Amino acid sequence: MKINRKICVAPMMDCTDRHERYFLRLLSKKVMLYSEMVATKSAIHGDRKKILGFNKIEKPLALQVGGSDKKELSEVCKIAEGMGYDEININLGCPSKKVQKNKFGACLIKEPDLVAECINEMINCCKIPVTAKTRIGYDEVENFEYLNSFIKKISNAGCKTIILHARKAILKGLTPKENLKIPKLNYPLVYEIKNSNNDLEIIINGGITNSDEIKNHLKNCDGVMIGRAIYQNPYFLADIEDKIFKNKNIPSRSEVAEKLVEYVKEEVKQGTRVNQIMRHTVGLYHGQNGANKWKRFLSDNMMARDSDFQKVNHIMKIAQNNEKANQTAS
Ligand SMILES: Cc1cc2nc3c(=O)[nH]c(=O)nc-3n(C[C@H](O)[C@H](O)[C@H](O)COP(=O)(O)O)c2cc1C
């Protein structure tokens, strides 16, 4: 079945874990979800259930992997396919020092031949699509010629879907956080790549915050990937369902909270702490009446290690009160 990547939620370390993905699925059935980056060695040697496990409801789901050893990458592809992931995505965009030291992420933009070899090996050992997420350049290099030849190398190796974060990576001197805002966004360069490589699926990423922007990007690219705007305001997905997917059957925030509470109860039985799930919901009432009450309750109760069911049940009262307050206001 062809994967719909019109709207993708970006892979984000410490954010897009399985609980966040479950939560987001309650809001949208259509978006494509990506895991946090998992290093090849962790995927191969680590606690597989903990690191790679997921709930079927999260599908369609991609595993993002970090690495540059083709044997290890191939092994992870086989593991991911065996576990039921729908796609495997190689991280060619993370600029962190640790990642560079291990020779994966954005520093690989400098090594197109190695990347092509890895991708070729990955594609040959699994049937699920192998995709790449990269930046538009590195350090002083940000031009069509370099990026286009990099893209051609990857696509000739068999990767036909490429996610382009529309800013370059500064490999020395900036923290990963600064690397998400200091290099300037350059959407036209991404559009130019799409124009010149019409056979490829190009997904644009970086700084996209509302449905009008999404619609504009979709005129020039095949899909849009969004990270922070969804993490900070998960109900943005409801707007996407409505305006982009034309779905009129959208759950209210309190309906989402209610379903999540059921999930929390099941997960706690398996040893998950309430805060591991609820920390992702801080932004559920972003911009709404009751947002502060919701956030305060979470930080006073859910973030504590001793949170219990009574408190979980109480959160539904806040959700219902917020719903009423917002209905009266609108
Ligand atoms: C907290 C955080 C963690 C991130 N972790 C990853 C990651 O594991 N893999 C990756 O490819 N990009 C990672 N990114 C980058 C995002 O996937 C995305 O490219 C970036 O945030 C730009 O999109 P946005 O402006 O919509 O947030 C991370 C970003 C943030 C904010």
CSV table of C-alpha atoms and ligand atoms in Angstrom, one decimal:
chain,number,residue,atom,x,y,z
A,1,MET,CA,0.0,0.0,0.0
A,2,LYS,CA,1.4,3.4,-0.9
A,3,ILE,CA,2.3,5.6,2.0
A,4,ASN,CA,0.6,9.0,2.2
A,5,ARG,CA,3.2,11.5,3.2
A,6,LYS,CA,1.2,14.6,2.4
A,7,ILE,CA,1.6,15.6,6.1
A,8,CYS,CA,4.3,14.1,8.3
A,9,VAL,CA,5.1,14.6,11.9
A,10,ALA,CA,8.9,15.1,12.3
A,11,PRO,CA,11.1,12.8,14.2
A,12,MET,CA,12.0,14.5,17.5
A,13,MET,CA,14.3,13.1,20.2
A,14,ASP,CA,12.6,12.9,23.6
A,15,CYS,CA,9.4,14.0,22.0
A,16,THR,CA,8.1,11.5,19.4
A,17,ASP,CA,8.3,8.4,21.5
A,18,ARG,CA,5.5,5.8,21.4
A,19,HIS,CA,3.3,7.6,23.9
A,20,GLU,CA,3.4,10.8,21.9
A,21,ARG,CA,2.6,9.0,18.7
A,22,TYR,CA,-0.3,7.2,20.3
A,23,PHE,CA,-1.6,10.6,21.5
A,24,LEU,CA,-1.2,12.2,18.1
A,25,ARG,CA,-3.0,9.2,16.4
A,26,LEU,CA,-6.1,10.1,18.5
A,27,LEU,CA,-6.1,13.4,16.6
A,28,SER,CA,-5.2,12.3,13.1
A,29,LYS,CA,-5.4,8.9,11.4
A,30,LYS,CA,-3.9,10.3,8.1
A,31,VAL,CA,-0.6,11.9,9.0
A,32,MET,CA,2.6,9.9,8.7
A,33,LEU,CA,4.5,9.4,12.0
A,34,TYR,CA,8.2,9.1,12.5
A,35,SER,CA,10.1,7.7,15.5
A,36,GLU,CA,12.8,9.5,17.4
A,37,MET,CA,16.2,8.8,15.9
A,38,VAL,CA,17.6,5.4,17.0
A,39,ALA,CA,21.3,4.7,16.6
A,40,THR,CA,22.0,1.4,14.7
A,41,LYS,CA,23.9,-0.1,17.6
A,42,SER,CA,21.0,0.6,20.1
A,43,ALA,CA,18.5,-0.9,17.7
A,44,ILE,CA,20.7,-4.0,17.3
A,45,HIS,CA,22.0,-4.6,20.8
A,46,GLY,CA,19.6,-2.6,23.0
A,47,ASP,CA,16.3,-3.7,24.7
A,48,ARG,CA,14.3,-4.0,21.5
A,49,LYS,CA,10.9,-3.9,23.0
A,50,LYS,CA,11.7,-0.7,24.9
A,51,ILE,CA,13.6,1.0,22.1
A,52,LEU,CA,11.6,-0.1,19.0
A,53,GLY,CA,8.3,-1.3,20.4
A,54,PHE,CA,5.1,0.4,19.3
A,55,ASN,CA,1.3,0.1,19.3
A,56,LYS,CA,-0.4,-0.9,16.0
A,57,ILE,CA,-2.6,2.2,16.2
A,58,GLU,CA,0.5,4.3,15.6
A,59,LYS,CA,0.8,3.0,12.0
A,60,PRO,CA,1.6,4.2,9.4
A,61,LEU,CA,4.9,4.6,11.1
A,62,ALA,CA,8.6,5.1,10.1
A,63,LEU,CA,11.6,4.2,12.1
A,64,GLN,CA,14.3,6.8,11.9
A,65,VAL,CA,17.8,5.4,12.1
A,66,GLY,CA,21.2,7.0,12.6
A,67,GLY,CA,24.3,5.3,11.4
A,68,SER,CA,26.8,5.0,8.5
A,69,ASP,CA,27.8,1.3,8.8
A,70,LYS,CA,26.1,-0.4,5.9
A,71,LYS,CA,26.0,-3.8,7.6
A,72,GLU,CA,24.4,-2.3,10.7
A,73,LEU,CA,22.0,-0.3,8.7
A,74,SER,CA,20.9,-3.3,6.8
A,75,GLU,CA,20.4,-5.3,10.0
A,76,VAL,CA,18.2,-2.5,11.4
A,77,CYS,CA,16.2,-2.5,8.2
A,78,LYS,CA,15.5,-6.2,8.6
A,79,ILE,CA,14.5,-5.7,12.3
A,80,ALA,CA,12.2,-2.8,11.4
A,81,GLU,CA,10.5,-4.7,8.6
A,82,GLY,CA,10.1,-7.7,10.9
A,83,MET,CA,8.5,-5.6,13.6
A,84,GLY,CA,6.0,-4.1,11.2
A,85,TYR,CA,7.3,-0.6,10.6
A,86,ASP,CA,6.1,0.9,7.3
A,87,GLU,CA,9.2,2.8,6.4
A,88,ILE,CA,12.8,3.2,7.4
A,89,ASN,CA,14.3,6.7,7.3
A,90,ILE,CA,18.0,7.5,7.5
A,91,ASN,CA,19.0,10.6,9.5
A,92,LEU,CA,21.3,12.8,7.4
A,93,GLY,CA,20.4,16.1,9.2
A,94,CYS,CA,21.3,15.9,12.9
A,95,PRO,CA,24.2,18.3,13.6
A,96,SER,CA,24.9,17.3,17.2
A,97,LYS,CA,28.6,16.8,18.2
A,98,LYS,CA,27.9,13.3,19.6
A,99,VAL,CA,26.2,12.3,16.4
A,100,GLN,CA,29.1,13.7,14.3
A,101,LYS,CA,31.6,11.8,16.4
A,102,ASN,CA,29.8,8.6,15.6
A,103,LYS,CA,29.7,9.6,11.9
A,104,PHE,CA,26.0,9.9,11.3
A,105,GLY,CA,23.5,12.7,10.9
A,106,ALA,CA,24.3,15.9,9.0
A,107,CYS,CA,28.1,15.4,8.6
A,108,LEU,CA,27.2,12.7,6.1
A,109,ILE,CA,26.1,15.4,3.6
A,110,LYS,CA,29.8,15.7,3.0
A,111,GLU,CA,30.1,12.0,2.1
A,112,PRO,CA,27.6,11.3,-0.8
A,113,ASP,CA,29.4,8.1,-1.9
A,114,LEU,CA,29.2,6.6,1.5
A,115,VAL,CA,25.5,7.6,1.9
A,116,ALA,CA,24.7,6.1,-1.5
A,117,GLU,CA,26.4,2.8,-0.6
A,118,CYS,CA,24.5,2.6,2.7
A,119,ILE,CA,21.2,3.3,1.0
A,120,ASN,CA,21.8,0.8,-1.7
A,121,GLU,CA,22.6,-1.9,0.9
A,122,MET,CA,19.5,-0.9,2.9
A,123,ILE,CA,17.2,-1.1,-0.1
A,124,ASN,CA,18.5,-4.4,-1.1
A,125,CYS,CA,17.8,-6.1,2.2
A,126,CYS,CA,14.1,-5.0,2.8
A,127,LYS,CA,10.9,-4.4,1.0
A,128,ILE,CA,9.7,-1.4,3.0
A,129,PRO,CA,10.6,2.0,1.6
A,130,VAL,CA,13.9,3.5,2.6
A,131,THR,CA,13.8,7.3,2.8
A,132,ALA,CA,16.2,10.0,3.8
A,133,LYS,CA,15.9,13.2,5.9
A,134,THR,CA,18.6,15.8,5.3
A,135,ARG,CA,19.4,19.5,5.3
A,136,ILE,CA,19.9,21.7,2.3
A,137,GLY,CA,23.6,22.2,2.9
A,138,TYR,CA,26.4,22.4,5.6
A,139,ASP,CA,28.7,25.1,6.9
A,140,GLU,CA,29.4,27.5,4.0
A,141,VAL,CA,27.9,25.1,1.4
A,142,GLU,CA,24.3,26.0,0.5
A,143,ASN,CA,23.7,25.9,-3.3
A,144,PHE,CA,21.6,24.1,-5.8
A,145,GLU,CA,24.5,22.3,-7.5
A,146,TYR,CA,25.9,20.6,-4.4
A,147,LEU,CA,22.4,19.7,-3.0
A,148,ASN,CA,21.2,18.5,-6.4
A,149,SER,CA,24.2,16.2,-6.9
A,150,PHE,CA,23.8,14.9,-3.4
A,151,ILE,CA,20.1,14.2,-4.1
A,152,LYS,CA,20.9,12.5,-7.4
A,153,LYS,CA,23.5,10.2,-5.7
A,154,ILE,CA,20.9,9.1,-3.1
A,155,SER,CA,18.1,8.7,-5.6
A,156,ASN,CA,20.3,6.7,-8.0
A,157,ALA,CA,21.0,4.4,-5.0
A,158,GLY,CA,17.3,3.8,-4.9
A,159,CYS,CA,15.9,6.3,-2.4
A,160,LYS,CA,12.9,8.0,-4.0
A,161,THR,CA,11.5,10.0,-1.0
A,162,ILE,CA,13.6,12.7,0.5
A,163,ILE,CA,12.7,15.0,3.3
A,164,LEU,CA,14.5,18.3,3.1
A,165,HIS,CA,14.8,20.5,6.2
A,166,ALA,CA,15.1,23.8,4.5
A,167,ARG,CA,18.1,25.1,6.4
A,168,LYS,CA,21.7,24.1,6.3
A,169,ALA,CA,23.5,22.6,9.3
A,170,ILE,CA,26.4,24.4,10.9
A,171,LEU,CA,28.6,21.6,12.0
A,172,LYS,CA,30.9,23.5,14.3
A,173,GLY,CA,30.0,26.3,16.8
A,174,LEU,CA,26.3,25.9,17.0
A,175,THR,CA,24.3,23.8,19.5
A,176,PRO,CA,21.6,21.5,18.0
A,177,LYS,CA,19.0,24.0,19.3
A,178,GLU,CA,20.7,26.9,17.6
A,179,ASN,CA,20.9,24.8,14.4
A,180,LEU,CA,17.1,24.8,14.4
A,181,LYS,CA,16.8,28.6,14.2
A,182,ILE,CA,20.0,30.4,13.2
A,183,PRO,CA,20.6,29.1,9.7
A,184,LYS,CA,18.0,30.8,7.6
A,185,LEU,CA,15.1,28.9,6.0
A,186,ASN,CA,15.5,28.6,2.3
A,187,TYR,CA,12.2,27.2,0.8
A,188,PRO,CA,13.0,28.3,-2.8
A,189,LEU,CA,16.0,25.9,-2.9
A,190,VAL,CA,13.7,23.0,-1.9
A,191,TYR,CA,11.2,24.0,-4.6
A,192,GLU,CA,14.0,24.1,-7.1
A,193,ILE,CA,15.1,20.6,-6.2
A,194,LYS,CA,11.5,19.4,-6.6
A,195,ASN,CA,11.3,21.1,-10.0
A,196,SER,CA,14.5,19.5,-11.2
A,197,ASN,CA,13.6,16.0,-9.8
A,198,ASN,CA,10.0,15.6,-10.6
A,199,ASP,CA,10.3,11.8,-10.3
A,200,LEU,CA,11.2,12.1,-6.6
A,201,GLU,CA,8.9,12.6,-3.7
A,202,ILE,CA,10.1,15.7,-1.9
A,203,ILE,CA,8.9,16.6,1.5
A,204,ILE,CA,9.6,20.0,2.8
A,205,ASN,CA,10.3,20.7,6.5
A,206,GLY,CA,11.3,23.6,8.7
A,207,GLY,CA,9.4,26.5,10.4
A,208,ILE,CA,5.9,25.5,9.1
A,209,THR,CA,3.2,26.6,11.6
A,210,ASN,CA,-0.3,26.8,10.0
A,211,SER,CA,-2.6,25.2,7.4
A,212,ASP,CA,-2.3,28.2,5.0
A,213,GLU,CA,1.5,27.7,4.9
A,214,ILE,CA,1.0,24.0,4.4
A,215,LYS,CA,-1.3,24.6,1.4
A,216,ASN,CA,1.3,26.9,-0.2
A,217,HIS,CA,4.1,24.4,0.2
A,218,LEU,CA,1.9,21.6,-1.2
A,219,LYS,CA,1.8,23.7,-4.5
A,220,ASN,CA,5.5,23.2,-4.8
A,221,CYS,CA,6.3,19.9,-3.0
A,222,ASP,CA,4.7,16.5,-2.5
A,223,GLY,CA,4.4,16.7,1.3
A,224,VAL,CA,5.1,18.8,4.4
A,225,MET,CA,6.8,17.7,7.6
A,226,ILE,CA,6.1,19.5,10.8
A,227,GLY,CA,7.8,19.2,14.1
A,228,ARG,CA,7.7,21.8,16.9
A,229,ALA,CA,4.4,23.4,15.9
A,230,ILE,CA,2.6,20.1,16.4
A,231,TYR,CA,4.5,19.2,19.6
A,232,GLN,CA,3.7,22.5,21.1
A,233,ASN,CA,0.2,22.6,19.9
A,234,PRO,CA,-1.0,19.0,19.2
A,235,TYR,CA,-4.5,20.2,18.3
A,236,PHE,CA,-3.0,21.8,15.2
A,237,LEU,CA,-3.5,18.2,13.8
A,238,ALA,CA,-7.3,18.7,14.1
A,239,ASP,CA,-7.0,21.8,11.9
A,240,ILE,CA,-4.9,19.8,9.5
A,241,GLU,CA,-7.5,17.0,9.4
A,242,ASP,CA,-10.2,19.6,8.7
A,243,LYS,CA,-8.4,21.9,6.2
A,244,ILE,CA,-6.0,19.5,4.4
A,245,PHE,CA,-7.8,16.2,4.6
A,246,LYS,CA,-11.3,17.6,4.6
A,247,ASN,CA,-12.3,15.4,7.5
A,248,LYS,CA,-15.3,16.8,9.4
A,249,ASN,CA,-15.4,14.2,12.0
A,250,ILE,CA,-12.8,15.6,14.5
A,251,PRO,CA,-12.7,14.7,18.2
A,252,SER,CA,-12.8,17.5,20.7
A,253,ARG,CA,-9.9,18.0,23.1
A,254,SER,CA,-11.8,16.4,26.0
A,255,GLU,CA,-12.7,13.4,23.8
A,256,VAL,CA,-9.0,13.0,23.1
A,257,ALA,CA,-8.1,13.4,26.8
A,258,GLU,CA,-10.7,10.7,27.6
A,259,LYS,CA,-9.3,8.2,25.2
A,260,LEU,CA,-5.8,9.0,26.4
A,261,VAL,CA,-6.8,8.4,30.0
A,262,GLU,CA,-8.0,4.9,29.1
A,263,TYR,CA,-4.6,4.3,27.5
A,264,VAL,CA,-2.8,5.7,30.6
A,265,LYS,CA,-4.7,3.2,32.7
A,266,GLU,CA,-3.7,0.3,30.5
A,267,GLU,CA,-0.1,1.4,30.2
A,268,VAL,CA,0.4,1.9,34.0
A,269,LYS,CA,-0.5,-1.7,34.5
A,270,GLN,CA,2.5,-2.5,32.3
A,271,GLY,CA,4.8,-0.4,34.4
A,272,THR,CA,4.7,2.9,32.5
A,273,ARG,CA,4.7,6.1,34.7
A,274,VAL,CA,1.8,8.5,34.2
A,275,ASN,CA,4.1,11.4,33.5
A,276,GLN,CA,5.8,9.5,30.6
A,277,ILE,CA,2.6,9.8,28.7
A,278,MET,CA,1.0,13.0,30.1
A,279,ARG,CA,4.1,15.2,29.6
A,280,HIS,CA,3.3,15.2,25.9
A,281,THR,CA,-0.1,16.7,26.5
A,282,VAL,CA,1.0,20.0,28.0
A,283,GLY,CA,0.1,21.9,24.8
A,284,LEU,CA,-3.4,20.3,24.3
A,285,TYR,CA,-5.2,23.5,25.3
A,286,HIS,CA,-2.6,25.8,23.7
A,287,GLY,CA,-4.3,29.2,23.0
A,288,GLN,CA,-7.6,28.1,24.7
A,289,ASN,CA,-9.4,29.0,27.9
A,290,GLY,CA,-8.2,26.8,30.6
A,291,ALA,CA,-4.7,26.3,29.1
A,292,ASN,CA,-3.0,27.5,32.3
A,293,LYS,CA,-5.1,25.4,34.5
A,294,TRP,CA,-4.3,22.3,32.5
A,295,LYS,CA,-0.6,23.0,32.4
A,296,ARG,CA,-0.5,23.8,36.1
A,297,PHE,CA,-2.4,20.6,37.0
A,298,LEU,CA,0.0,18.5,34.9
A,299,SER,CA,3.1,20.1,36.4
A,300,ASP,CA,1.8,19.8,40.0
A,301,ASN,CA,0.6,16.3,39.7
A,302,MET,CA,1.5,14.3,36.6
A,303,MET,CA,5.1,15.2,36.5
A,304,ALA,CA,5.5,13.9,40.0
A,305,ARG,CA,6.6,10.3,40.2
A,306,ASP,CA,3.9,9.4,42.7
A,307,SER,CA,1.0,10.4,40.5
A,308,ASP,CA,-2.0,8.1,40.9
A,309,PHE,CA,-5.3,7.3,39.3
A,310,GLN,CA,-7.4,9.7,41.3
A,311,LYS,CA,-5.3,12.5,39.8
A,312,VAL,CA,-5.6,11.0,36.3
A,313,ASN,CA,-9.4,10.9,36.7
A,314,HIS,CA,-9.4,14.5,38.0
A,315,ILE,CA,-7.7,15.6,34.8
A,316,MET,CA,-10.9,14.6,32.9
A,317,LYS,CA,-12.8,17.2,35.1
A,318,ILE,CA,-10.4,19.9,33.9
A,319,ALA,CA,-10.8,18.8,30.3
A,320,GLN,CA,-14.6,18.9,30.6
A,321,ASN,CA,-14.6,22.3,32.3
A,322,ASN,CA,-12.2,23.6,29.7
A,323,GLU,CA,-14.5,22.3,26.9
A,324,LYS,CA,-17.5,24.1,28.5
A,325,ALA,CA,-15.5,27.3,28.9
A,326,ASN,CA,-14.4,27.3,25.3
A,327,GLN,CA,-17.9,26.5,24.0
A,328,THR,CA,-19.3,29.4,25.9
A,329,ALA,CA,-16.6,31.7,24.6
A,330,SER,CA,-17.1,30.8,21.0
B,1,LIG,C1,13.4,18.4,20.4
B,1,LIG,C2,13.8,18.1,18.9
B,1,LIG,C3,14.4,16.9,18.6
B,1,LIG,C4,14.7,16.5,17.3
B,1,LIG,N1,15.1,15.3,17.0
B,1,LIG,C5,15.3,14.9,15.7
B,1,LIG,C6,15.6,13.5,15.4
B,1,LIG,O1,15.7,12.6,16.2
B,1,LIG,N2,15.8,13.3,14.1
B,1,LIG,C7,15.7,14.2,13.1
B,1,LIG,O2,15.9,13.9,11.9
B,1,LIG,N3,15.4,15.5,13.4
B,1,LIG,C8,15.2,15.8,14.7
B,1,LIG,N4,14.8,17.1,15.0
B,1,LIG,C9,14.6,18.1,13.9
B,1,LIG,C10,13.1,18.0,13.4
B,1,LIG,O3,12.8,16.7,12.9
B,1,LIG,C11,12.8,19.0,12.3
B,1,LIG,O4,13.6,18.8,11.2
B,1,LIG,C12,13.0,20.4,12.8
B,1,LIG,O5,12.5,20.6,14.1
B,1,LIG,C13,12.5,21.5,11.9
B,1,LIG,O6,11.1,21.3,11.8
B,1,LIG,P1,10.0,22.3,12.6
B,1,LIG,O7,10.4,23.7,12.4
B,1,LIG,O8,8.7,22.0,12.0
B,1,LIG,O9,10.2,21.9,14.1
B,1,LIG,C14,14.5,17.5,16.3
B,1,LIG,C15,14.0,18.7,16.6
B,1,LIG,C16,13.6,19.0,17.9
B,1,LIG,C17,13.0,20.4,18.2
